[in-house]
mmCIF file of C-alpha atoms in Angstrom:
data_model
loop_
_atom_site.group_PDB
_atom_site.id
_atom_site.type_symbol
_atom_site.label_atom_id
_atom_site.label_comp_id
_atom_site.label_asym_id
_atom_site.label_seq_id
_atom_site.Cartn_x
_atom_site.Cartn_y
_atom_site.Cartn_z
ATOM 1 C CA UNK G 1347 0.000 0.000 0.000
ATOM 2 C CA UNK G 1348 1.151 3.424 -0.777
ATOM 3 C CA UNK G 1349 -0.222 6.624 0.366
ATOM 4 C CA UNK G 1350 0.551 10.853 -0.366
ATOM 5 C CA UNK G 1351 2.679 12.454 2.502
ATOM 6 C CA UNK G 1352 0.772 15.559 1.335
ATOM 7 C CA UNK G 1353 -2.808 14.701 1.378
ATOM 8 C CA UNK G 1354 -2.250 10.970 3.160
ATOM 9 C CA UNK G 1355 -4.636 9.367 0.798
ATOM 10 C CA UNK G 1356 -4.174 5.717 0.436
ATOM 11 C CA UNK G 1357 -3.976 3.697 -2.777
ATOM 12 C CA UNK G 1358 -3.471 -0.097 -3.183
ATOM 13 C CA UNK G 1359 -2.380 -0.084 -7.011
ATOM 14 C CA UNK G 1360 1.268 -0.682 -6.645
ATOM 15 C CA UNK G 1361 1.554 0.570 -10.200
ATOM 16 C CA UNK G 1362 1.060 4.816 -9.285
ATOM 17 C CA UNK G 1363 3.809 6.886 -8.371
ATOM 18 C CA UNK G 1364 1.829 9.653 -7.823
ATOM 19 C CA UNK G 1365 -1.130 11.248 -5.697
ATOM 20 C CA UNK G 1366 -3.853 11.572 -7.917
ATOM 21 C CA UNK G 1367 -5.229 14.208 -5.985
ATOM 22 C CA UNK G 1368 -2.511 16.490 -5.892
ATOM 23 C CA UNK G 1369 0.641 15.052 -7.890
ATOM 24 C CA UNK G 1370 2.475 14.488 -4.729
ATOM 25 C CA UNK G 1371 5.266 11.198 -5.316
ATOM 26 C CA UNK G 1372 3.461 8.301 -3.268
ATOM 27 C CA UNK G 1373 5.716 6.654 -0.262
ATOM 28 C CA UNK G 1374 5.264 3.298 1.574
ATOM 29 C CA UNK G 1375 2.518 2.932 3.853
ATOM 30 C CA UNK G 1376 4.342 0.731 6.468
ATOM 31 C CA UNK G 1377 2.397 2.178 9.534
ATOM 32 C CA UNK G 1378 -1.070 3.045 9.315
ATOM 33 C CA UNK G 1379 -2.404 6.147 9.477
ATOM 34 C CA UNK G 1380 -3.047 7.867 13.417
ATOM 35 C CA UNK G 1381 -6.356 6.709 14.254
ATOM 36 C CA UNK G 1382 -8.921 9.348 15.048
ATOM 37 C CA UNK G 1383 -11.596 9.535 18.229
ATOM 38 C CA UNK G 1384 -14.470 11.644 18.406
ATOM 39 C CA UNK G 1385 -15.077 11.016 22.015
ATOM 40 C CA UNK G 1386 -11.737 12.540 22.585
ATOM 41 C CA UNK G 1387 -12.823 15.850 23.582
ATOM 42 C CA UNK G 1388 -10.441 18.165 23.991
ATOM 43 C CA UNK G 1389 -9.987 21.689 26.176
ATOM 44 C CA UNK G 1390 -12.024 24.951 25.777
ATOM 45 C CA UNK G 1391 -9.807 26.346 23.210
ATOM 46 C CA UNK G 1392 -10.158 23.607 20.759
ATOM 47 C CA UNK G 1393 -9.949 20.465 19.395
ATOM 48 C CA UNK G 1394 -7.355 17.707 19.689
ATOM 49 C CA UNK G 1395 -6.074 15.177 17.629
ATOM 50 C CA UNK G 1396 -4.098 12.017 18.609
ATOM 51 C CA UNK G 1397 -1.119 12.291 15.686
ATOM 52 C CA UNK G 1398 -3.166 14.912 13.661
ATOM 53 C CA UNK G 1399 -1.870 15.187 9.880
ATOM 54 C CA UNK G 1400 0.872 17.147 9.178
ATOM 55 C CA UNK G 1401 -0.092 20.378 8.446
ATOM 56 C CA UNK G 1402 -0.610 21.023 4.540
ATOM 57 C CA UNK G 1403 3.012 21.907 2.897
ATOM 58 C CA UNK G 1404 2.503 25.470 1.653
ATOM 59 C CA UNK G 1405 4.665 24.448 -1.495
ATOM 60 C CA UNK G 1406 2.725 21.677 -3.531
ATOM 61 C CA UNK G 1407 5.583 19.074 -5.621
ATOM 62 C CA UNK G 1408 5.463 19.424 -9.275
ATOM 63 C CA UNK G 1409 4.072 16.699 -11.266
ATOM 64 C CA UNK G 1410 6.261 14.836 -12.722
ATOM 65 C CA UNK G 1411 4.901 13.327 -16.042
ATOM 66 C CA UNK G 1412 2.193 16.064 -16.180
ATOM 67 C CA UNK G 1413 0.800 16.763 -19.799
ATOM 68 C CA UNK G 1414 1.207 20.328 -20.313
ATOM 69 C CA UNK G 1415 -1.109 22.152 -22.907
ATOM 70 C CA UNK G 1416 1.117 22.849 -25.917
ATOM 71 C CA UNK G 1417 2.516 25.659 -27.144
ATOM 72 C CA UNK G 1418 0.739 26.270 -31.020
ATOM 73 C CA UNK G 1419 4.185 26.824 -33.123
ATOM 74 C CA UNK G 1420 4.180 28.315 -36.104
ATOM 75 C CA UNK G 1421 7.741 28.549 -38.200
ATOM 76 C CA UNK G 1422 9.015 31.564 -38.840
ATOM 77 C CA UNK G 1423 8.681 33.364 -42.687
ATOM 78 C CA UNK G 1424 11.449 32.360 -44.792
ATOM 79 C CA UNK G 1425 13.669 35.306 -46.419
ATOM 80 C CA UNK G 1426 11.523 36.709 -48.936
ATOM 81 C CA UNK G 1427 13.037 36.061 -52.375
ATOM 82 C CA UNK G 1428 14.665 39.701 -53.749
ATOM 83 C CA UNK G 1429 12.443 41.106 -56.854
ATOM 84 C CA UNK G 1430 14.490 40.617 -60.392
ATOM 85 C CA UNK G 1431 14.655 43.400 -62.307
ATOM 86 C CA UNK G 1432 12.904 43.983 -65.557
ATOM 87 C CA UNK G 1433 15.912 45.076 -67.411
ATOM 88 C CA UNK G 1434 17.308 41.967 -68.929
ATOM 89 C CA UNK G 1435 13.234 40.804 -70.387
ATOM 90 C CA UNK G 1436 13.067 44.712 -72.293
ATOM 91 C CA UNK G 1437 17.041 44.139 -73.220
ATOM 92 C CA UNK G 1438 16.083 40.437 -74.743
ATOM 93 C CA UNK G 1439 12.917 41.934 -76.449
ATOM 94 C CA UNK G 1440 14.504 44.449 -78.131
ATOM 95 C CA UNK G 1441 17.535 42.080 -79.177
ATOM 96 C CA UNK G 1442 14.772 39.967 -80.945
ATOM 97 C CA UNK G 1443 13.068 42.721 -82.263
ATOM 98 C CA UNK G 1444 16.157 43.810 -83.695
ATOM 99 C CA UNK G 1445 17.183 40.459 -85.299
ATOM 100 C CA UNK G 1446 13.910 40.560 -86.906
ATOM 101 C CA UNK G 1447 13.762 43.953 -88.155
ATOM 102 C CA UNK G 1448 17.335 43.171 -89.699
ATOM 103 C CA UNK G 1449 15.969 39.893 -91.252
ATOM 104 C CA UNK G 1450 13.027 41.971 -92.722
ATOM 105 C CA UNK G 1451 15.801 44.804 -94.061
ATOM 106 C CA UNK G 1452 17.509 41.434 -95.649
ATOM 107 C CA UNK G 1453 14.743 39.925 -97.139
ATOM 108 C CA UNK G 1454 13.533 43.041 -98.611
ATOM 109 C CA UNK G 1455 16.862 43.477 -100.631
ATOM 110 C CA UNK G 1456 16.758 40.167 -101.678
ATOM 111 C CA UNK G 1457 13.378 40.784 -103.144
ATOM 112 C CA UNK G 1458 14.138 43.847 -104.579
ATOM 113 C CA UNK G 1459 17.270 42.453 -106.393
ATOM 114 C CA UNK G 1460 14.980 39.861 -107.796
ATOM 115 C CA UNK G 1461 12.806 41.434 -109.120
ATOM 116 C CA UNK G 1462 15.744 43.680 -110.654
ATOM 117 C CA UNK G 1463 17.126 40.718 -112.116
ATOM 118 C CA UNK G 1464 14.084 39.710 -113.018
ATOM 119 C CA UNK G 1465 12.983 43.434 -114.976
ATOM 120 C CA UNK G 1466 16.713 43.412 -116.637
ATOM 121 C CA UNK G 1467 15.808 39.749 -118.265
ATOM 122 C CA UNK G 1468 12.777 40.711 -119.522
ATOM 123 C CA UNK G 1469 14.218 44.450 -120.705
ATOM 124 C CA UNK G 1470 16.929 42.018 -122.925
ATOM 125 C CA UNK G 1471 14.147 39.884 -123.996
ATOM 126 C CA UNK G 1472 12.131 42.897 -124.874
ATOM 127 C CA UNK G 1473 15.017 44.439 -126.529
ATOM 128 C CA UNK G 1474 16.182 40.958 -128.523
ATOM 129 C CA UNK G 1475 12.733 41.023 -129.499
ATOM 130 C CA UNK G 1476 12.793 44.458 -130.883
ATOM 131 C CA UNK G 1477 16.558 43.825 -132.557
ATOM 132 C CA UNK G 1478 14.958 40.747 -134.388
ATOM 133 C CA UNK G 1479 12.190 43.013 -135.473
ATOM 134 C CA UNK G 1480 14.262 45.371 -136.654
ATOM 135 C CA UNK G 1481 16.692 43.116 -138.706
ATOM 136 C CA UNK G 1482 13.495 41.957 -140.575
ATOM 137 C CA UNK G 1483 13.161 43.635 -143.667
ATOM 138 C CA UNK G 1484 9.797 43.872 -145.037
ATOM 139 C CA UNK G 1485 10.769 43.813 -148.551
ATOM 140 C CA UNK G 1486 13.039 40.365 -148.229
ATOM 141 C CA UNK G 1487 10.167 38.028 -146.309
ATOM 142 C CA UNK G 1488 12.238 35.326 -143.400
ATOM 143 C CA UNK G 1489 12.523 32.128 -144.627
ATOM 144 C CA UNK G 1490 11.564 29.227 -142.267
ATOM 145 C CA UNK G 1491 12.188 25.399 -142.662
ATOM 146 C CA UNK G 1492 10.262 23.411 -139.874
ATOM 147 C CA UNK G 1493 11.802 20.265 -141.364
ATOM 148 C CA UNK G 1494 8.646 19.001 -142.397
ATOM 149 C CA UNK G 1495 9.821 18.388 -146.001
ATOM 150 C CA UNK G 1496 12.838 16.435 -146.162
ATOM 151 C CA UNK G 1497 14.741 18.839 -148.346
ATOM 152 C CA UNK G 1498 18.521 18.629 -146.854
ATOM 153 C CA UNK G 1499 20.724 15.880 -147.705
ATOM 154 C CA UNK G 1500 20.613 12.690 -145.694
ATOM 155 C CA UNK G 1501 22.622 9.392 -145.890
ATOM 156 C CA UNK G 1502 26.030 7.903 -144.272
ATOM 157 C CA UNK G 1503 29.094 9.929 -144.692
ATOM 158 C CA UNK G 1504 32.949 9.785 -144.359
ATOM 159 C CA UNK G 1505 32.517 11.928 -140.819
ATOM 160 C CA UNK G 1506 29.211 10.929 -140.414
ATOM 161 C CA UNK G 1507 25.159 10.466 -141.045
ATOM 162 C CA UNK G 1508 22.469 12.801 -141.805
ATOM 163 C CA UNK G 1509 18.635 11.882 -141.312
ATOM 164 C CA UNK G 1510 15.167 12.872 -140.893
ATOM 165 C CA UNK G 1511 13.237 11.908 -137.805
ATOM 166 C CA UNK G 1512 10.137 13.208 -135.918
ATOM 167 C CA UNK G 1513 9.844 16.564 -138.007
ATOM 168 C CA UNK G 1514 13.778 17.102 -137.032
ATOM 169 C CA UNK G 1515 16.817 17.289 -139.127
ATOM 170 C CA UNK G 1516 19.782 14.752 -136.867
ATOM 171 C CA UNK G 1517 23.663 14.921 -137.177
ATOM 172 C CA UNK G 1518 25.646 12.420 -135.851
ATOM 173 C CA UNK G 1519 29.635 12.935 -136.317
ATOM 174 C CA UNK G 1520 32.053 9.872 -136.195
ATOM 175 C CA UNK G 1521 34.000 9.758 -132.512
ATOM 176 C CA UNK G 1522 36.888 12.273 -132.832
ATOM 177 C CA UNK G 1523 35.660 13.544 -135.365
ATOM 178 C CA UNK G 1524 32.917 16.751 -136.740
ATOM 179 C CA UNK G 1525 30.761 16.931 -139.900
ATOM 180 C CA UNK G 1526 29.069 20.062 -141.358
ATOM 181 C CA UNK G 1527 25.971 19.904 -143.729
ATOM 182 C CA UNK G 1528 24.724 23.453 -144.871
ATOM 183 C CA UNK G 1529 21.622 24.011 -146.675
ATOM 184 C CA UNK G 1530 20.598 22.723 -150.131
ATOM 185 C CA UNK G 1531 19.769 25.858 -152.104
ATOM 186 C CA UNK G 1532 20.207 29.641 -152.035
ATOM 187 C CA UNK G 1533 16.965 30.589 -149.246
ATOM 188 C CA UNK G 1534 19.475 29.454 -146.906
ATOM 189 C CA UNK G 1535 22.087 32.095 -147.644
ATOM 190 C CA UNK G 1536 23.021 34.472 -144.784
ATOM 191 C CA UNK G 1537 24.190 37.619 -145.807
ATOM 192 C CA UNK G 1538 22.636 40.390 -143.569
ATOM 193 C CA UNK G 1539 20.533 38.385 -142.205
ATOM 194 C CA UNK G 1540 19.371 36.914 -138.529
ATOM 195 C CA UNK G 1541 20.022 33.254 -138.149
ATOM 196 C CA UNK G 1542 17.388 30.987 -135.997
ATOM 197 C CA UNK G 1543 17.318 27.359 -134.837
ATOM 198 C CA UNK G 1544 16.286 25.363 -132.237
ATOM 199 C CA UNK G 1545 19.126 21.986 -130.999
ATOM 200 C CA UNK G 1546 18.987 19.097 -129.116
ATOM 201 C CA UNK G 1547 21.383 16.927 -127.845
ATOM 202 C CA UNK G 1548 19.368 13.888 -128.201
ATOM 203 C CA UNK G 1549 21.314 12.086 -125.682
ATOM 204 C CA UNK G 1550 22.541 14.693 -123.758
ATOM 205 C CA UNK G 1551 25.905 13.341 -123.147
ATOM 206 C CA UNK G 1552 27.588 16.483 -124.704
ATOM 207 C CA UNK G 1553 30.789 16.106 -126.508
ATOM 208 C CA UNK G 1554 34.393 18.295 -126.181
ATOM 209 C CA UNK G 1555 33.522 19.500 -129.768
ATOM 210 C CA UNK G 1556 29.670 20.566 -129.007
ATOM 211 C CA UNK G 1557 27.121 21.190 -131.656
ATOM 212 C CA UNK G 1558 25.574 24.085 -133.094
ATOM 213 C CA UNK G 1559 24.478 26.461 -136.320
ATOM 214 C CA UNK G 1560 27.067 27.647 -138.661
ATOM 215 C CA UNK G 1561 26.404 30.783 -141.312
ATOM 216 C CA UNK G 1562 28.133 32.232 -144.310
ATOM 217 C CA UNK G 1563 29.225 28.732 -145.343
ATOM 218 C CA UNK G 1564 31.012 28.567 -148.916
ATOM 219 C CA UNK G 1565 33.637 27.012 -150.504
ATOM 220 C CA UNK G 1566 36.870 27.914 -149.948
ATOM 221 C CA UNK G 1567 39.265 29.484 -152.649
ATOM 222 C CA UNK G 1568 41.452 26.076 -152.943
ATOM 223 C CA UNK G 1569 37.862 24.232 -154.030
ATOM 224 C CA UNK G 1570 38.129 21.368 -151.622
ATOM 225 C CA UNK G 1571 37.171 22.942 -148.322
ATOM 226 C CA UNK G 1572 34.901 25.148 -146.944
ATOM 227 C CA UNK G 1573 35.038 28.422 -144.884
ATOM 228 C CA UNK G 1574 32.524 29.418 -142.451
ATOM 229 C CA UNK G 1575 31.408 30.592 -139.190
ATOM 230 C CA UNK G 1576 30.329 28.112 -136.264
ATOM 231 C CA UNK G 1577 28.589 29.186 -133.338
ATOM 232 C CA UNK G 1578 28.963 26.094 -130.591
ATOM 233 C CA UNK G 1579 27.576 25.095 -127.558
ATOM 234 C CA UNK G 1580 28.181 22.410 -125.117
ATOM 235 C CA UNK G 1581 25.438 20.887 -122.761
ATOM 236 C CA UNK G 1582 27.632 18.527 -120.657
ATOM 237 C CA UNK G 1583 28.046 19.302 -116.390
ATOM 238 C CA UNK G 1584 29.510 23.271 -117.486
ATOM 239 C CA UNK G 1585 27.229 24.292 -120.303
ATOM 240 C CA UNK G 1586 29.677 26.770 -122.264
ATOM 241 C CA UNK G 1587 29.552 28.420 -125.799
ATOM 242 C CA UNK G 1588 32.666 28.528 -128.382
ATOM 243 C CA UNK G 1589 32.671 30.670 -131.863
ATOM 244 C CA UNK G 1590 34.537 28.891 -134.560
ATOM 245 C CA UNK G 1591 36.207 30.095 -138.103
ATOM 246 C CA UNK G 1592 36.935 27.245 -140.331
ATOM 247 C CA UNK G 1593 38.835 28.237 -143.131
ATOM 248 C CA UNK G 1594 41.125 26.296 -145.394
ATOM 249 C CA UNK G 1595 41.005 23.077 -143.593
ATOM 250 C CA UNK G 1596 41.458 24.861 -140.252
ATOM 251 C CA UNK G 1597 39.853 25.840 -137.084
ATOM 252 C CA UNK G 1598 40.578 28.946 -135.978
ATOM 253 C CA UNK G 1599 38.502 30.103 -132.686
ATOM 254 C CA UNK G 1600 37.413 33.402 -132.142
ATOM 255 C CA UNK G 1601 35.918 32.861 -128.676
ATOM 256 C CA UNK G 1602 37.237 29.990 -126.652
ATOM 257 C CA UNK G 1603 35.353 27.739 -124.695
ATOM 258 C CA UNK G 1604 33.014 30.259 -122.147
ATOM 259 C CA UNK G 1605 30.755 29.072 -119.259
ATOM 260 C CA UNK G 1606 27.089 30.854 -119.712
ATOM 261 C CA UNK G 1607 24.471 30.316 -117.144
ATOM 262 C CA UNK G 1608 21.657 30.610 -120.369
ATOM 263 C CA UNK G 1609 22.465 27.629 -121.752
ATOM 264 C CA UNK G 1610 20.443 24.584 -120.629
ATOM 265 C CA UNK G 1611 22.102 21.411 -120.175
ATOM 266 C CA UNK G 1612 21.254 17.598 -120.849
ATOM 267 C CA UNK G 1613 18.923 17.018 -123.302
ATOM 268 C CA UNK G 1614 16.997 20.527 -123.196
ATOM 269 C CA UNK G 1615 16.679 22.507 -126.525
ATOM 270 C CA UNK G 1616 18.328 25.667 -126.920
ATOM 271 C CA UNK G 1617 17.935 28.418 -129.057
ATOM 272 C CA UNK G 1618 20.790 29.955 -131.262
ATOM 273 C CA UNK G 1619 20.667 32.944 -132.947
ATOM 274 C CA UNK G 1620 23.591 34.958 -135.035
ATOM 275 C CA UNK G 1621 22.703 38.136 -136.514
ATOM 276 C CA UNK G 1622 24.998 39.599 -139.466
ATOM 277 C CA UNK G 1623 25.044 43.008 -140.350
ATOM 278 C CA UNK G 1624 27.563 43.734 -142.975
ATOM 279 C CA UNK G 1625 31.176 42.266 -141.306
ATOM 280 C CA UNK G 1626 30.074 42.346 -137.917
ATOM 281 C CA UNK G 1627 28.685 39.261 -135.906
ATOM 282 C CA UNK G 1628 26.715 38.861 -132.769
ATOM 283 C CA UNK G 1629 25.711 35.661 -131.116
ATOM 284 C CA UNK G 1630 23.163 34.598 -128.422
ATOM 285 C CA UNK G 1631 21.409 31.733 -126.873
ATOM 286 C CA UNK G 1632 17.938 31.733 -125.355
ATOM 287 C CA UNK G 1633 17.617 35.415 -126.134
ATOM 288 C CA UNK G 1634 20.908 36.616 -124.153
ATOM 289 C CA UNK G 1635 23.794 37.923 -126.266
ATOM 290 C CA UNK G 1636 26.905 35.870 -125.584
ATOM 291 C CA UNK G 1637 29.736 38.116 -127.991
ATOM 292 C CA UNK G 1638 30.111 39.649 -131.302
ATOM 293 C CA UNK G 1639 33.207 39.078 -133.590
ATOM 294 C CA UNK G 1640 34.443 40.613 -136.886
ATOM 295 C CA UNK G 1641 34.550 38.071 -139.798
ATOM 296 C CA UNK G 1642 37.131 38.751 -142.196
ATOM 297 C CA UNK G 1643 36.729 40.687 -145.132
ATOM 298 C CA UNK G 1644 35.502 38.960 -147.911
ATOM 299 C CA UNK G 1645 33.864 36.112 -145.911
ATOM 300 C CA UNK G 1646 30.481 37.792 -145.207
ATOM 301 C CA UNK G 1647 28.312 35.822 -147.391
ATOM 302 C CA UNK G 1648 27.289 32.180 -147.288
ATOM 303 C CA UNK G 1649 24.802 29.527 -146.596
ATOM 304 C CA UNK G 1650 23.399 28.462 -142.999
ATOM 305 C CA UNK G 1651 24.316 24.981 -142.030
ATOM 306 C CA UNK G 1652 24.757 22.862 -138.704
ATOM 307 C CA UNK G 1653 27.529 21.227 -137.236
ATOM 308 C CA UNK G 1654 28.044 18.015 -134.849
ATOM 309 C CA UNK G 1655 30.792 16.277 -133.449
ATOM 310 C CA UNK G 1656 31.898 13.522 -131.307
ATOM 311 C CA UNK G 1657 29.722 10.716 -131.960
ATOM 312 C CA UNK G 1658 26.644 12.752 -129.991
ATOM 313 C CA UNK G 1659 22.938 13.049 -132.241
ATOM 314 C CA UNK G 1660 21.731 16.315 -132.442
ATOM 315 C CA UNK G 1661 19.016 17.410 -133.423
ATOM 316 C CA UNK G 1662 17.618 20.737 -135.079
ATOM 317 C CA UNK G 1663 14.315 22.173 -135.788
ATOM 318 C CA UNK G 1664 12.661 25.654 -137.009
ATOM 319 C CA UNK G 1665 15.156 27.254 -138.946
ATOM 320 C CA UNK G 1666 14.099 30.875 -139.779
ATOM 321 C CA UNK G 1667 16.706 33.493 -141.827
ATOM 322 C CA UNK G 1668 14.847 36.986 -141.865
ATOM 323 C CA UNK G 1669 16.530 39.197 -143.975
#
């Protein structure tokens, strides 16, 4: 038994420490507790007890073990993040809006200088155009052969063959070698005239000799050989132009071998064109003027006529001479 030296209450659970009264630690109750008589009476000035209880301790033992109402915690604000400056989003904008406005400026010029390019083609077209009108005289009509009638000579040759297919005249020179067929009678003569036709390279494997129209074709002074003017192209990976005098056996160039973005490579047709005014000769492709040459005196007159070499067919087709 245990009991509360404060309060002396008894308890018999051996399992409490403490006074449940008051929190006092409980001790051992070896003795008992003084007993108390009522028929004790005691003097005129008061009462009496027989081992009273010790008078109540003015200074009551804290509980040990006592819940204590808890403290309501709250954690304290973190540091408040510092404010970023606006700065670097309006430097950023305006370094895109910059980029763009340059890219705008760029794309502008580009346009611009296309369409340039594309106003100064069609001004050289334009003025072609006019030149060809001009060169026509309306007293000496053009002559055209579409190569519907098979008028020019055909057949197997010592350089080469000559033949007729599809409403197209074909020249095909022995490897290493060239040929050069001019026209049958005089409507194919030259003199201040403008020279048309339209070529193929059938295959389009071009050759190191090219193909093309030749004008003031006649024969040569020695009676054997033929002088003339050739105006080449070649259609192979670096489409280039050549101009050509053959005279006594020999082939003299005027012009060597020059690259020209106008001329269309492979198999595409091209147009060649060689006006003659008196000695002077100019020569273009597709309607763009590639050079102009002198011929030599005396050799200003002649027939058209086409040339291939190299084992390559070409083909040619509308053949106008306006006078």
């Amino acid at each position: 038994m245990r009991r509360c030296p404060n309060c002396n209450r008894t308890y018999t659970d051996e399992a409490l420490s403490f006074c449940l009264h008051d929190g006092s630690p409980l001790v051992e109750a070896n003795v008992p507790p003084p007993v108390y008589s009522p028929a004790t009476t005691a003097p005129s000035t008061g009462s009496r007890y027989t081992n009273p209880p010790a008078p109540p301790q003015s200074q009551v033992a804290p509980m040990i073990n006592q819940m204590r109402p808890s403290t309501n915690w709250s954690p304290m604000p973190g540091p408040q993040p510092p404010r970023r400056s606006a700065w670097p989003w309006i430097i950023g904008i305006v370094a895109i809006l910059g980029v763009m406005g340059v890219g705008v400026v760029i794309l502008v010029v580009a346009l611009a200088a296309m369409n340039a390019n594309r106003n100064s083609n069609i001004r050289l077209a334009n003025r072609n155009t006019n030149q060809w009108n001009a060169n026509v005289n309306p007293t000496r009509p053009a002559f055209n052969d579409d190569f519907s009638a098979q008028n020019w000579r055909t057949g197997t040759y010592p350089y080469g063959s000559a033949w007729y297919k599809d409403g197209e005249y074909h020249l095909r020179a022995i490897k290493g070698g060239y040929m050069i067929i001019y026209g049958p009678n005089n409507n194919y003569q030259t003199d201040n005239s403008t020279v048309r036709v339209t070529t193929r390279n059938v295959e389009g494997a071009s050759t190191i000799g090219g193909h093309g129209l030749v004008i003031h074709s006649s024969q040569w002074k020695d009676g054997k050989t033929v002088e003339n003017y050739a105006f080449l192209i070649r259609t192979g990976d670096a489409p280039s132009y050549q101009v050509v005098h053959h005279v006594g056996g020999n082939k003299d160039a005027l012009r060597e071998w020059t690259r020209s973005p106008f001329i269309r490579g492979g198999s595409s047709t091209n147009q060649l064109e060689v006006v003659a005014r008196e000695s002077q000769l100019t020569f273009s492709v597709n309607g763009h003027v590639m050079t102009s040459v002198t011929a030599v005196p005396g050799s200003a007159k002649g027939m058209a006529g086409f040339y291939s070499s190299g084992g390559s067919d070409v083909a040619f087709d509308d053949l106008v001479i306006a006078r």
